[in-house]
GROMACS .gro file of C-alpha atoms in nm:
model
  261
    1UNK     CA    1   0.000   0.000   0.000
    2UNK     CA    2   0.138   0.298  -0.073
    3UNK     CA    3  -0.011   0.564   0.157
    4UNK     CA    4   0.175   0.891  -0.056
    5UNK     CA    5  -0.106   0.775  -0.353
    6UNK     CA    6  -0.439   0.943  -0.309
    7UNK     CA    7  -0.717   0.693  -0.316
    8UNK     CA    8  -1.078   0.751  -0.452
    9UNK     CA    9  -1.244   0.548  -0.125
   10UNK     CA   10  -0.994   0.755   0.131
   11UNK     CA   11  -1.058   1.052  -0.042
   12UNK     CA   12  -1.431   0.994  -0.016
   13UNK     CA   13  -1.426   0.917   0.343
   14UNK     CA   14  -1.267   1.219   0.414
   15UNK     CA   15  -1.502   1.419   0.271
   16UNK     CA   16  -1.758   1.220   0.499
   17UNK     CA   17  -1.594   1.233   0.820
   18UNK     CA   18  -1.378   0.956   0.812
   19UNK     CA   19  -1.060   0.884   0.984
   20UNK     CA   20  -0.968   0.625   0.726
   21UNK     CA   21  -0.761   0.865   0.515
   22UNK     CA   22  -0.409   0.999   0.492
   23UNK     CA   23  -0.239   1.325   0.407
   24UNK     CA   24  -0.194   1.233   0.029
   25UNK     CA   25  -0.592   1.174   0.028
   26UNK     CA   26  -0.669   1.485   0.182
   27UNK     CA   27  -0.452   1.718  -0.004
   28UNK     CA   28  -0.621   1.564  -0.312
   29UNK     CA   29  -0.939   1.619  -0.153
   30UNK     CA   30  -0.905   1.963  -0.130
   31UNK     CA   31  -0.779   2.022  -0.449
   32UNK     CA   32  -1.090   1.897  -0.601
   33UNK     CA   33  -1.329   2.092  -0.297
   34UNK     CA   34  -1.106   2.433  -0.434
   35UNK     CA   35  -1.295   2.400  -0.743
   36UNK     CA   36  -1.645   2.206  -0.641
   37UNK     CA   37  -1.691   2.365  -0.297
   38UNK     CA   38  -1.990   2.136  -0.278
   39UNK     CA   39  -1.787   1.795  -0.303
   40UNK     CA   40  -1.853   1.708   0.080
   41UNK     CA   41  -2.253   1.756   0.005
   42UNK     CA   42  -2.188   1.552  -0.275
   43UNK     CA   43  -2.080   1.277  -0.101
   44UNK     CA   44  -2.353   1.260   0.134
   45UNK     CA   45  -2.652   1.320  -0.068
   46UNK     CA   46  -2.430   1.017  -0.313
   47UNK     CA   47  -2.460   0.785   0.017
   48UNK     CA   48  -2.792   0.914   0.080
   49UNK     CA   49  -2.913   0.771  -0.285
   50UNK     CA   50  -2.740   0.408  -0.271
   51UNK     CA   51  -2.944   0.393   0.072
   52UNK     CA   52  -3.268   0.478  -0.131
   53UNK     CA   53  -3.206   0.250  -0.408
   54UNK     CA   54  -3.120  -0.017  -0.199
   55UNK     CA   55  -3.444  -0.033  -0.040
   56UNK     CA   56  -3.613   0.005  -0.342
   57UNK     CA   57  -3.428  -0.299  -0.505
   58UNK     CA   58  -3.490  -0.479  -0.193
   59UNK     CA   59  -3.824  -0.417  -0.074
   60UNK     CA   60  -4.025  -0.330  -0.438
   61UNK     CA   61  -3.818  -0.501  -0.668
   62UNK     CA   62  -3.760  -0.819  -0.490
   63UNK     CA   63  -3.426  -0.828  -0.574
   64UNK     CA   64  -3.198  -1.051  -0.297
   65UNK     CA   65  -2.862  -1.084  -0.424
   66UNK     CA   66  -2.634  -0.766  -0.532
   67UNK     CA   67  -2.286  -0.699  -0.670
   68UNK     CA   68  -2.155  -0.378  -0.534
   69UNK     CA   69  -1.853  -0.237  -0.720
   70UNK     CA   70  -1.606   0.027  -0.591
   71UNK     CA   71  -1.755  -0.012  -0.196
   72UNK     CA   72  -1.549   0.223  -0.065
   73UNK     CA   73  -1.497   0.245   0.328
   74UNK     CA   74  -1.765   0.091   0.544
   75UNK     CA   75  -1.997   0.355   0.702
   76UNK     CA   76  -2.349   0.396   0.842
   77UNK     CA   77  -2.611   0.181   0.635
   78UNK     CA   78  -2.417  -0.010   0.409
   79UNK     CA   79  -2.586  -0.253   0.154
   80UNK     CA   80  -2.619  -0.528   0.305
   81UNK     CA   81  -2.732  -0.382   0.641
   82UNK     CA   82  -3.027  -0.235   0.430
   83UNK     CA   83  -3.123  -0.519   0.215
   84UNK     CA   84  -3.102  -0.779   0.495
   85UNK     CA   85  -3.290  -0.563   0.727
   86UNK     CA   86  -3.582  -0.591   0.423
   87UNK     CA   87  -3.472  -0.940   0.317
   88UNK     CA   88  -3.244  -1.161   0.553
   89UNK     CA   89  -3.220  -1.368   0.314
   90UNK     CA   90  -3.004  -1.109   0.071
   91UNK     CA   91  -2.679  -1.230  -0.055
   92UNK     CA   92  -2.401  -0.907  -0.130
   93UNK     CA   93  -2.052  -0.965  -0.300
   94UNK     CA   94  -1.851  -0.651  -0.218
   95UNK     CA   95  -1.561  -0.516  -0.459
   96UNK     CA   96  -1.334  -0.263  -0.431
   97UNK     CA   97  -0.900  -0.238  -0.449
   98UNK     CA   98  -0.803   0.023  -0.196
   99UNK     CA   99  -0.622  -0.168   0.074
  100UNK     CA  100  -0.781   0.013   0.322
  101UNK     CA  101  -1.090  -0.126   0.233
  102UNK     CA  102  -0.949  -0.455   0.193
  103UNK     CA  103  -0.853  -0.438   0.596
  104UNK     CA  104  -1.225  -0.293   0.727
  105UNK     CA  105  -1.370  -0.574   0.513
  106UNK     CA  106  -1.450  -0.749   0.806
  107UNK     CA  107  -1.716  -0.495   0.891
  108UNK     CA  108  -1.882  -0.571   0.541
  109UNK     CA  109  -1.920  -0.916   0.582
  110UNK     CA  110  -2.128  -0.958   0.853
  111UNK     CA  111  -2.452  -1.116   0.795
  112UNK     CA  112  -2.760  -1.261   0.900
  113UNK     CA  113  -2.788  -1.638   0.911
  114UNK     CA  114  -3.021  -1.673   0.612
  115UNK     CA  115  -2.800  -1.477   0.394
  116UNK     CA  116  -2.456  -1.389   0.325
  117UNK     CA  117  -2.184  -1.106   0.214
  118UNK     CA  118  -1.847  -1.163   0.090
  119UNK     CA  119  -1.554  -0.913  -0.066
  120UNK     CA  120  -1.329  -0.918  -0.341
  121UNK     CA  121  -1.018  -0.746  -0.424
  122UNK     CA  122  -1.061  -0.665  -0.736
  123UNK     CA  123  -1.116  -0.373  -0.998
  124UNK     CA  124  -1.376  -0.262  -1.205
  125UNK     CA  125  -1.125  -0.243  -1.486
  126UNK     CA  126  -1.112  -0.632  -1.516
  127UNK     CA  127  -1.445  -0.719  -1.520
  128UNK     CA  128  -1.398  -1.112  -1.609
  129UNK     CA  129  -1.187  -1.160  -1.297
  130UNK     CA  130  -1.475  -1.023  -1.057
  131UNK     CA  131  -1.730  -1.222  -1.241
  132UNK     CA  132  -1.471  -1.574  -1.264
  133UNK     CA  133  -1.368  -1.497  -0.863
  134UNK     CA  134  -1.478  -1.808  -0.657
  135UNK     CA  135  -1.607  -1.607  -0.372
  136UNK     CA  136  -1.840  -1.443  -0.620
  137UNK     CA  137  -1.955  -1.747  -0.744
  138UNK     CA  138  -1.978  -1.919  -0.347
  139UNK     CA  139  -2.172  -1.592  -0.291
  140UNK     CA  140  -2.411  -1.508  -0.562
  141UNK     CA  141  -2.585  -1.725  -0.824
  142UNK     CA  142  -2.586  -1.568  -1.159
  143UNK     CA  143  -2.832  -1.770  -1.309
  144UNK     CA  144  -3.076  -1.545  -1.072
  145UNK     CA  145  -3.115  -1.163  -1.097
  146UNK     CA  146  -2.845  -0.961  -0.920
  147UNK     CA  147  -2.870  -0.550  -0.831
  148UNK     CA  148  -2.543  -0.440  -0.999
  149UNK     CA  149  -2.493  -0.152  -0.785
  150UNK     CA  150  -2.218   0.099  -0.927
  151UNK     CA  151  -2.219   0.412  -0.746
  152UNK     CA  152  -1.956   0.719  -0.810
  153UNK     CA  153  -1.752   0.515  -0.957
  154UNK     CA  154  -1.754   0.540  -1.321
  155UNK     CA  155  -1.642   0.892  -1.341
  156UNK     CA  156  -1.272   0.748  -1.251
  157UNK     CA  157  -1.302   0.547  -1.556
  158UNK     CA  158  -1.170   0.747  -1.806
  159UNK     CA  159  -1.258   0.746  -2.184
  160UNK     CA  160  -0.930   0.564  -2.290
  161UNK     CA  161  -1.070   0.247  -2.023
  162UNK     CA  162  -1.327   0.213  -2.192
  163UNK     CA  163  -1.649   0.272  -1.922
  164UNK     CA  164  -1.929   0.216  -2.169
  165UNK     CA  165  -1.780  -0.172  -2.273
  166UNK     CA  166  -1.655  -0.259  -1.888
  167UNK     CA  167  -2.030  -0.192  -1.780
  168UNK     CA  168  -2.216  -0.385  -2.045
  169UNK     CA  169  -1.974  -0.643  -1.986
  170UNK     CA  170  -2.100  -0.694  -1.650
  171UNK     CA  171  -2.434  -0.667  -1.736
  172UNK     CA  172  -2.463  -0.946  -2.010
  173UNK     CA  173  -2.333  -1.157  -1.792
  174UNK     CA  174  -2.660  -1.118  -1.534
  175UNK     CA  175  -2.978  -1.278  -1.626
  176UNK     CA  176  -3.285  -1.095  -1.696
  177UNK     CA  177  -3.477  -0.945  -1.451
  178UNK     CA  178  -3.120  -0.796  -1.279
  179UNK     CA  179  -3.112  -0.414  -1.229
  180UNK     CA  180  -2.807  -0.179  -1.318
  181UNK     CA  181  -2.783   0.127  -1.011
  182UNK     CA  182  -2.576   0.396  -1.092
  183UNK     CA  183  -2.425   0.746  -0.996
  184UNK     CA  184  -2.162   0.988  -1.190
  185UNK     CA  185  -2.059   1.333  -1.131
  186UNK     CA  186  -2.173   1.546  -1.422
  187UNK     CA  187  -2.093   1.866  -1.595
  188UNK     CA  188  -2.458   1.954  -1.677
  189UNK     CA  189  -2.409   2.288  -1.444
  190UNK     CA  190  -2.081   2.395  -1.533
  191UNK     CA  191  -1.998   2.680  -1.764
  192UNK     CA  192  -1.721   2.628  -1.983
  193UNK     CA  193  -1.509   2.839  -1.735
  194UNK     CA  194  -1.610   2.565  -1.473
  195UNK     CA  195  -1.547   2.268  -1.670
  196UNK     CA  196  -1.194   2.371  -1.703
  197UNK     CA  197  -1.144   2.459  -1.312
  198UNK     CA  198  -1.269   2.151  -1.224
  199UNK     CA  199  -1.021   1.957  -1.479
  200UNK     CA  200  -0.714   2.177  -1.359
  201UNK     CA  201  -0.815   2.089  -0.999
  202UNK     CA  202  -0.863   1.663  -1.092
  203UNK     CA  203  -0.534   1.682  -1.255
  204UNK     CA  204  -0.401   1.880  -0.953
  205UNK     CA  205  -0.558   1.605  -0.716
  206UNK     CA  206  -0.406   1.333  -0.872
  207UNK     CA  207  -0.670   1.085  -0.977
  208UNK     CA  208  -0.797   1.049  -1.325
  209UNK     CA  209  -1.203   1.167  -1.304
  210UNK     CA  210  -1.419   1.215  -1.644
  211UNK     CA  211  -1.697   1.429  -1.603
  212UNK     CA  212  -1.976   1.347  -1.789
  213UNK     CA  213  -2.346   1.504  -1.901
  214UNK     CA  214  -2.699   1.343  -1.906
  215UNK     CA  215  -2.650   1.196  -2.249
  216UNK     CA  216  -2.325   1.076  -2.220
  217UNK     CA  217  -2.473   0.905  -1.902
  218UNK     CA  218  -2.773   0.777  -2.032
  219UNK     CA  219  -2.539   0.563  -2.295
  220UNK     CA  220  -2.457   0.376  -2.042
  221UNK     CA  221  -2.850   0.252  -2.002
  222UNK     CA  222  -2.914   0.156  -2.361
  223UNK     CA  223  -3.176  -0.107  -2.429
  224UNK     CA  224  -3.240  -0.103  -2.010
  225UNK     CA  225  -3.565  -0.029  -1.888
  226UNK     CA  226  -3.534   0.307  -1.684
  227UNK     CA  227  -3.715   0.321  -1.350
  228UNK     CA  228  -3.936   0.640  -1.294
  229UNK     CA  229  -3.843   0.914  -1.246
  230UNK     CA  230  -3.530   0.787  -1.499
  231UNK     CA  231  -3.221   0.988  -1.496
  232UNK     CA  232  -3.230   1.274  -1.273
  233UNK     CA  233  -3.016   1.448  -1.007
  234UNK     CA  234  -2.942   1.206  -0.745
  235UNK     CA  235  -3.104   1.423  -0.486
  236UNK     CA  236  -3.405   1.391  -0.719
  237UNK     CA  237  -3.464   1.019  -0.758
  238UNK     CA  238  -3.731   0.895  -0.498
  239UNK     CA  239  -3.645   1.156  -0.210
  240UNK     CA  240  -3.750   1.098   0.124
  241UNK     CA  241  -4.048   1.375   0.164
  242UNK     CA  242  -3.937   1.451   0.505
  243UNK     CA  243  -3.562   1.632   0.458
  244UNK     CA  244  -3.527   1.904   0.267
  245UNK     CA  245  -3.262   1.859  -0.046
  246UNK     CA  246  -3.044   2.077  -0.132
  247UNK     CA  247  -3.018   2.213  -0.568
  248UNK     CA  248  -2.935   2.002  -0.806
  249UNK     CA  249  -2.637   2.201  -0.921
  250UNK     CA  250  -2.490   2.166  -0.586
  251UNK     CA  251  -2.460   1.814  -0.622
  252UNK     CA  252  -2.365   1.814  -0.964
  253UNK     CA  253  -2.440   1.438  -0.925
  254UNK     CA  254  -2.664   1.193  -1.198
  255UNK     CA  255  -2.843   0.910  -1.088
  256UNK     CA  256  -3.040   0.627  -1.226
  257UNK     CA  257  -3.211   0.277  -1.210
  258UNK     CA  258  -3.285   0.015  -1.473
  259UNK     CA  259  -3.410  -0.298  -1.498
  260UNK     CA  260  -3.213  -0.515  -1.758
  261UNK     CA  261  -3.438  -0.712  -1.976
   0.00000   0.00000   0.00000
């Protein structure tokens, strides 16, 4: 592990609170809250929609087994703590490659008796070795629909990776029925003066990050079925009634469900 790195997961818990982190992480973190002075709000309101799409999947959809790529650190309400609160039964397979996160996995894989979570170390950028790994298969059954749950994530994929071909690759290998979750920052409220801030201030922090708008996100949902209300701000898709949310633009963050047919 090499801590003078900056990690996406350590960078993200330090913009939610976490002590998980270390100097490299938050000197990248602040390079990136210079230009999006909103990135902490981000993060929550992201955490705050994987909650809200987890129950969804778990107690409407029916949906009992899920693949979450690109975990990050463990915090409050975690997927499996929400599913198998619905559904005991619910099976989770965990993925991420920050060592960190590799050495709090033990706090993602505890489970209720009906069901069961495991973790992988692995990266979204070799899809075939998550979907080949025997804990994946021990875990989940793929011959049954899965929730793949991908959730700011994809916007450290850059163009030359190949995002679009990585994510379909998953998702023909999941049977119909399975659902594709998913969150990306976006550059839907940025004027062009903004756009090139916030690239100065990625390259600055040291990880790769691809901005990307509504179309270029909703490419990655061709030939899914899009659950209402579709592709909106994250803050947007099935709020609780009870909170208030803050704009759109302050979040600068897409979200979406689909079933895959």
């Amino acid at each position: 592990m090499d801590t003078t790195k900056p990690h996406p997961a350590r960078r993200y818990d330090y913009w939610l609170g976490g002590k998980d982190n270390f100097e490299a992480d938050r000197e990248s973190a602040d390079a990136v809250a210079e230009a999006f002075p909103t990135v902490r709000l981000a993060a929550v309101e992201n955490r705050n929609f994987l909650r809200r799409v987890t129950r969804y999947l778990a107690a409407e959809a029916g949906i009992r087994q899920f693949l979450d790529i690109g975990t990050g650190l463990p915090t409050a309400g975690n997927v499996h703590e929400i599913a198998q609160g619905i559904a005991p039964e619910s099976r989770i397979v965990y993925v991420d490659n920050d060592p960190i996160v590799l050495v709090h996995a033990h706090d993602l894989l505890t489970s209720t008796d009906e069901g069961a979570t495991s973790f992988l170390d692995a990266d979204l950028r070799d899809p075939q070795r998550i979907l080949d790994h025997p804990d994946l298969r021990a875990t989940i059954d793929l011959s049954r629909p899965v929730a793949l749950m991908l959730v700011a994530v994809l916007h450290f994929i850059t163009d030359d990776q190949r995002p679009y071909d990585l994510v379909r690759h998953l998702a023909d290998a999941l049977p119909s029925g399975s659902y594709l979750a998913m969150t990306h920052a976006t550059s839907d409220y940025l004027d062009p003066e903004d756009v090139a801030r916030t690239a100065e201030s990625n390259q600055r922090s040291g990880i790769p990050f691809r901005l990307r708008s509504t179309p270029e996100f909703a490419r990655f949902f061709d030939g899914f079925d899009l659950i209402a209300p579709g592709i909106t701000p994250i803050t947007d898709w099935r709020p609780e009634v009870w909170r208030p949310h803050p704009r759109a633009e302050a979040v600068s963050m897409l979200g979406a469900l689909a079933r895959i047919p």
